[in-house]
Amino acid sequence: MIKPQTIIPDGKNPFKWVSFNEQISRLNAGVVSSRLKLLGESLDQETHFFAAVTAWNDKDYGDDYRAFLDDIPYDELASYAQLLHYKDEIFEALQYHLSIENSKAYPALLDIAISFVVDLKEDFFPFLWAFFDTVIALLERTRADAVVLDVGFKALANLFQIHWRTVTKSLRKVFVRFSPLFGSSTVYIRRFAAEAFSFLLRKSQAIPKLCQFLYEQAHEADKRHIKDGISQLLFNGIKGVHKQFQSRTAELLKDFIQSAMDLEDQAVRDTAMEILVNVMTLCCQWTSVEYSKDVTSVVMNLFGEQINRKSPESQLKILLNLIIVWITTKKGNNFTQQLELLETLKGISAKPGLQQLDYVFLNVVSKTLCTYLSKFSDPGTIRQIIAGGCLNYLQEVNVATVSSVFSFLQSILNLGIFDIWCTSSVAKVLDLIIESPGFNDDLLRPILKFFAVYTIKRRPFLEGVSEERKPFFDTSCFSKFREQVIQKVKALLNSFDDLGIYSLVVYPWLWGTWSEIPDAFLDMKKLMNQLLSSPSSSERTAIVTYLLVYNVELLDCSCLKSLGVDDALKYLKAHDVHDEFILRTAFKILSISEEVPKVDHLSKLEEFSTALKSGMLSPSGSTRRWILKILNVFDSYLQHGHVDERGQFVSSESALSILLQAEETPSNMSCYRTRGSYLRKLSFNLFERMFPEGCSNELKKIPLTLVIAQLFERFTPLWPMAHDIVKDYVKLMKFEDFWEVFQRALDLAKREIYEEMRLDEVELNEMVADEVKNDIFDFCKKPKGDFFTFRTQLFQMLIHFPGYAKRNDQYMVDTLIDIYQEEYFLLRGSVPELQQAAFNCFLSYRYPFLNPYAEYFNALFDKKKFHNGIIHFSIDESNSAVESTHRSELIPYLMKVLNGQLMVKGYSYKTKTVIIMNHLAGSTSSELDVFFDEIFGLLMEYTKLKRNINEQKIEDVCNFSEEYDFTNTLSPRRLSRLVSLTN
C-alpha cells in the first residue's frame, strides 16, 4: 500500500495549500480496498508485507523507520513461510515502534501493518486485540495528523473486513476497546470510529442485544461525547451512497428503535431516545425527499404496531420524538407521509392518559398542523385531534397539564381555521378546568396569558383612535370564563397583579353587545381616573393605566372626551417620558379630547415640548416617534410658511412632521437613505418657515436633538449622514443653542455609563412587570442604548468643530479626566500605542522625575525593544537606572506600565510574566505593594477585604460568600488581567 496522496483534479494547482479540516472531510474510514496488488511478482515469490517494505524503502522516513527495519529480518520475508515464521518478532517490532511518541514513521508502519494483516489473515488473530489497543492509542495521540488518521482507520477497517466472523462474536468487547474513540472530544475522530465500526454492526446477528448494550454504555459513560459517537455509528449502519440508505435499513432501524423501547430502566431509555433523535437528525440531513421514506416508513409502521398493541405511552413517546425531527428539519420537506401521520395522531389523541407523554404529543400535533395544514382537507379530523388531545391530556388537572395545553393552543393560533373550528373546543377545555375541584389562580394564569396573546394577535393595539369594537370569536360559550375575568378586573382596585393585567387585555372582547357588559366597567373608569391623577408610577402602573384608557375608549369613547389637554400634560410631567406606555396613554387622551381644537396650540406645543424634552434623546426610536406624534397633535393646527415678495403666504412643510416621517422610516439597508433625506430637509436656514411663527428657540433645538439621537440606531451607514447634518448646524446655529444640546447628549452618556444599571435596583414587583411585558407587550421593550458608542460618535463630531470644545475647555477637561480615571486607565492599557500616547501626555507636564526616563519608557512600549529595554531600566538598588530622589514618584508610573504590558500581545504570556517578575525582584517591599495594588486593588476595593491580615476579622471572611452582592462586581474587561495573572 502506497503512502496516501492528495488527488489533484485536472486544472487544479498541485501546490495549493489544503487546510486540515478539508483534508479530514475527504477521508472515509468506511471504505476499504478489497485487494492489494503485488509489484510484478507472483504470490509464491513475494508477500504483501515484503512489497510494502520495498515500496517504503524508496522513501526516506528517517531514523524512526530505519530503526524498525533494524528490528526485523526484512530481507528474509519475501515468502509466506518466512513471514509466518517471524510473525511474533514482526508484530512485536510493529507494536513497539507504533507506541513511540512523535515518531515520523507512523504512516509507513501502519501501511506495512495492513499488508502484514492481509498476508496472515486468520493467523493474525492471536495479535488482534493487542493490535487494536495499539492503533487506538496511536489515533488518540495523533488526532491532528490527517495522514496518520487516514491510514490508521483504514488499518482498523481492514482488520474488521478480514476478521469480521471472529470479531462479531464479541462485539461488546470490541466496542469497549473502541469507546475512547467514540467518546473523543474531536468530531472527526468520532466519525471515523463510527464509519469503521459500522461494518461490524451490519454483520452482527444480534442487533437488539448489541443496541441495548450501546445504550447502557452511553448512559453509564462519563464522557459526554459518547452519545454522539454512538449516534454516528447507528447512522453509518444504515447509510448508503448518493443520499440513499442501504438495503437492510428497514430491518436494522427497526431493531435500533425496538431495542430502545424494550429497555426497562427509564433513565437508560431516555438516553437511547436522545441517541435515536440524533440518528434521525443525521438521516434527515443526509437524504433527499425521494429516499426519506426508507426511514420514515419504519417509524410510521412502528406507530401502527404500538397503537394496535395498546403499548404503554413510554414507547409512543420515543416514536413521537423521532417523527418530530422529520417535521421540523428542512422545514418538513423531506417527510412525505403527512396523511398517515394525521391518522396516527387521531388514534393517539383518543388514548387516555396522554399526560404521560409529557408535552411531546401536543408538540407533534402543533408542528404537524403548522407545517402541513394545506395538505389536510378534513377540518373535523383536525378539531377532533385538538379537542380530544387536550381533554385526554387534562384527565389530571394540575398546573403542568394546564400550562402544556394552553402553550399548545398558543402555538397553533396562526392556523386559519382556529377562530372558526377551534374556539368551541377551547371553551370545553375551559369549562373542564374551571369546574375541577382544585381550581385556583395558578391554574387560571396560563389560561389568561393564552387569551391575552390571542387577543393581541387578532386585535393589536392601535396607535390612533380605535375602530368600532368587533369581537373575533363566538363569546356565547365562555360565560364561566367571563366571570373569572370580571373578578380579576375588579381585584385591580387592590393590587396590580399579572392576572389582572391579562384580564384587562381580554376584557373588551368577551362581550357581544354593550348591553351585555357588566358593572365592572364602572370600576375600570374609577380606577382609570385615579391613576391618571396619581403623582407617581411604576412600570406596572403605566401598563394598567394604558390598558384602562384603551378599554374605556373601546367600550364607551364618550368617557374620555371629557378629559382635557391639561390632564395629559399633568400626566406626562408626573411620569417617566421614556416609557412608551406613558406616551401612548397621553397620545390616546389627546386624540380623543374635545379640548384640543380649542386651546392655544402654540403655547401648548411649547409646554408639551418642555415636558417631553428628556425623552428626545432616548435610545428607543419608538419613544422618539411617540413624542413627535404628541407634538404633532398641536403642531398640525398651526401654520408653517412665509410671506413671499408679493405679500402672499406660502405654506411649508412642518419640521416636526418631517421628523416624524424620518422616525417612522426604518433604519435598514433599503430605507436608510430615505430616512437621511428627510433629515437633510431640516436645513437651519429654513427653520423660520418650517416652525410656527413666534415659537421659541427651544422648539428649534428639537431637530438637532433628534439628529444626534440617530447615533443610537444600530445601523452604522446612517451615522455619517447624522455627522454631516450636525456639521451644517454648527455653522448656522448660535453657539449657546448648539452647545446646550450637545452638552446635554454628553451628560446623558456620562450619566448612563457611570450610574448603576436601573435593573439592579428595581423591586420584585417591577421584575414581575417586566415578565408580563415580555409575554404580551414585547413591542414596548426598552432597548438598552449603547452609550459607549454614542459617546464615541459625539467625540468624533468634536473633531469637526474644535473651537466649540475650546470655548468649553473646563467642561471638556473635566469630562476627559473622568473618562481617564473611571474607565480606561490608559497607562495600564493593553495596547502599547495607547500606553505611549498617555505617557506622552504626562511628558507634556515636564515632571523632573519622569522626563529623564522617557527613552526607557519608550523602549517598554516597543514590542521589539521590550526585553532589552526592561533590562536597561533596572530598579535594583545595587545597579539602578533611577536616581534615588526620583524613585518614589517614578515607581507608580512604571508599575502601571508593567501592569498593562502583562496583557500586550508579543511574547508568550508566561515568558513576559517571567521577565516582568524578574525585573520586580529589584523592588523594595513598599514598591511591590504598589504593583500588587495595581493588580488586586480593584478586587480588594469591591470585596472590602483588608490588606493587613491582622485588621481582617475572621467573621467577615467566613460570611463573605453569604453577604457579598455578586451584582456589585467588576466587568470581565477589567478582571481579565487579574484572571490571567492568577492563572
CSV table of N, CA and C in Angstrom, one decimal, residues 244 323 409 484 558:
chain,number,residue,atom,x,y,z
A,244,GLN,N,-28.9,7.9,-0.4
A,244,GLN,CA,-29.8,6.8,-0.2
A,244,GLN,C,-29.4,6.0,1.0
A,323,ILE,N,-40.3,11.2,15.1
A,323,ILE,CA,-41.0,11.8,13.9
A,323,ILE,C,-41.0,13.3,13.9
A,409,LEU,N,-52.1,25.4,22.5
A,409,LEU,CA,-53.1,26.2,21.8
A,409,LEU,C,-52.5,27.5,21.3
A,484,GLN,N,-64.6,34.8,35.7
A,484,GLN,CA,-63.3,34.8,36.2
A,484,GLN,C,-62.6,36.1,35.8
A,558,SER,N,-67.1,58.1,24.8
A,558,SER,CA,-67.5,59.4,25.4
A,558,SER,C,-66.9,59.7,26.7
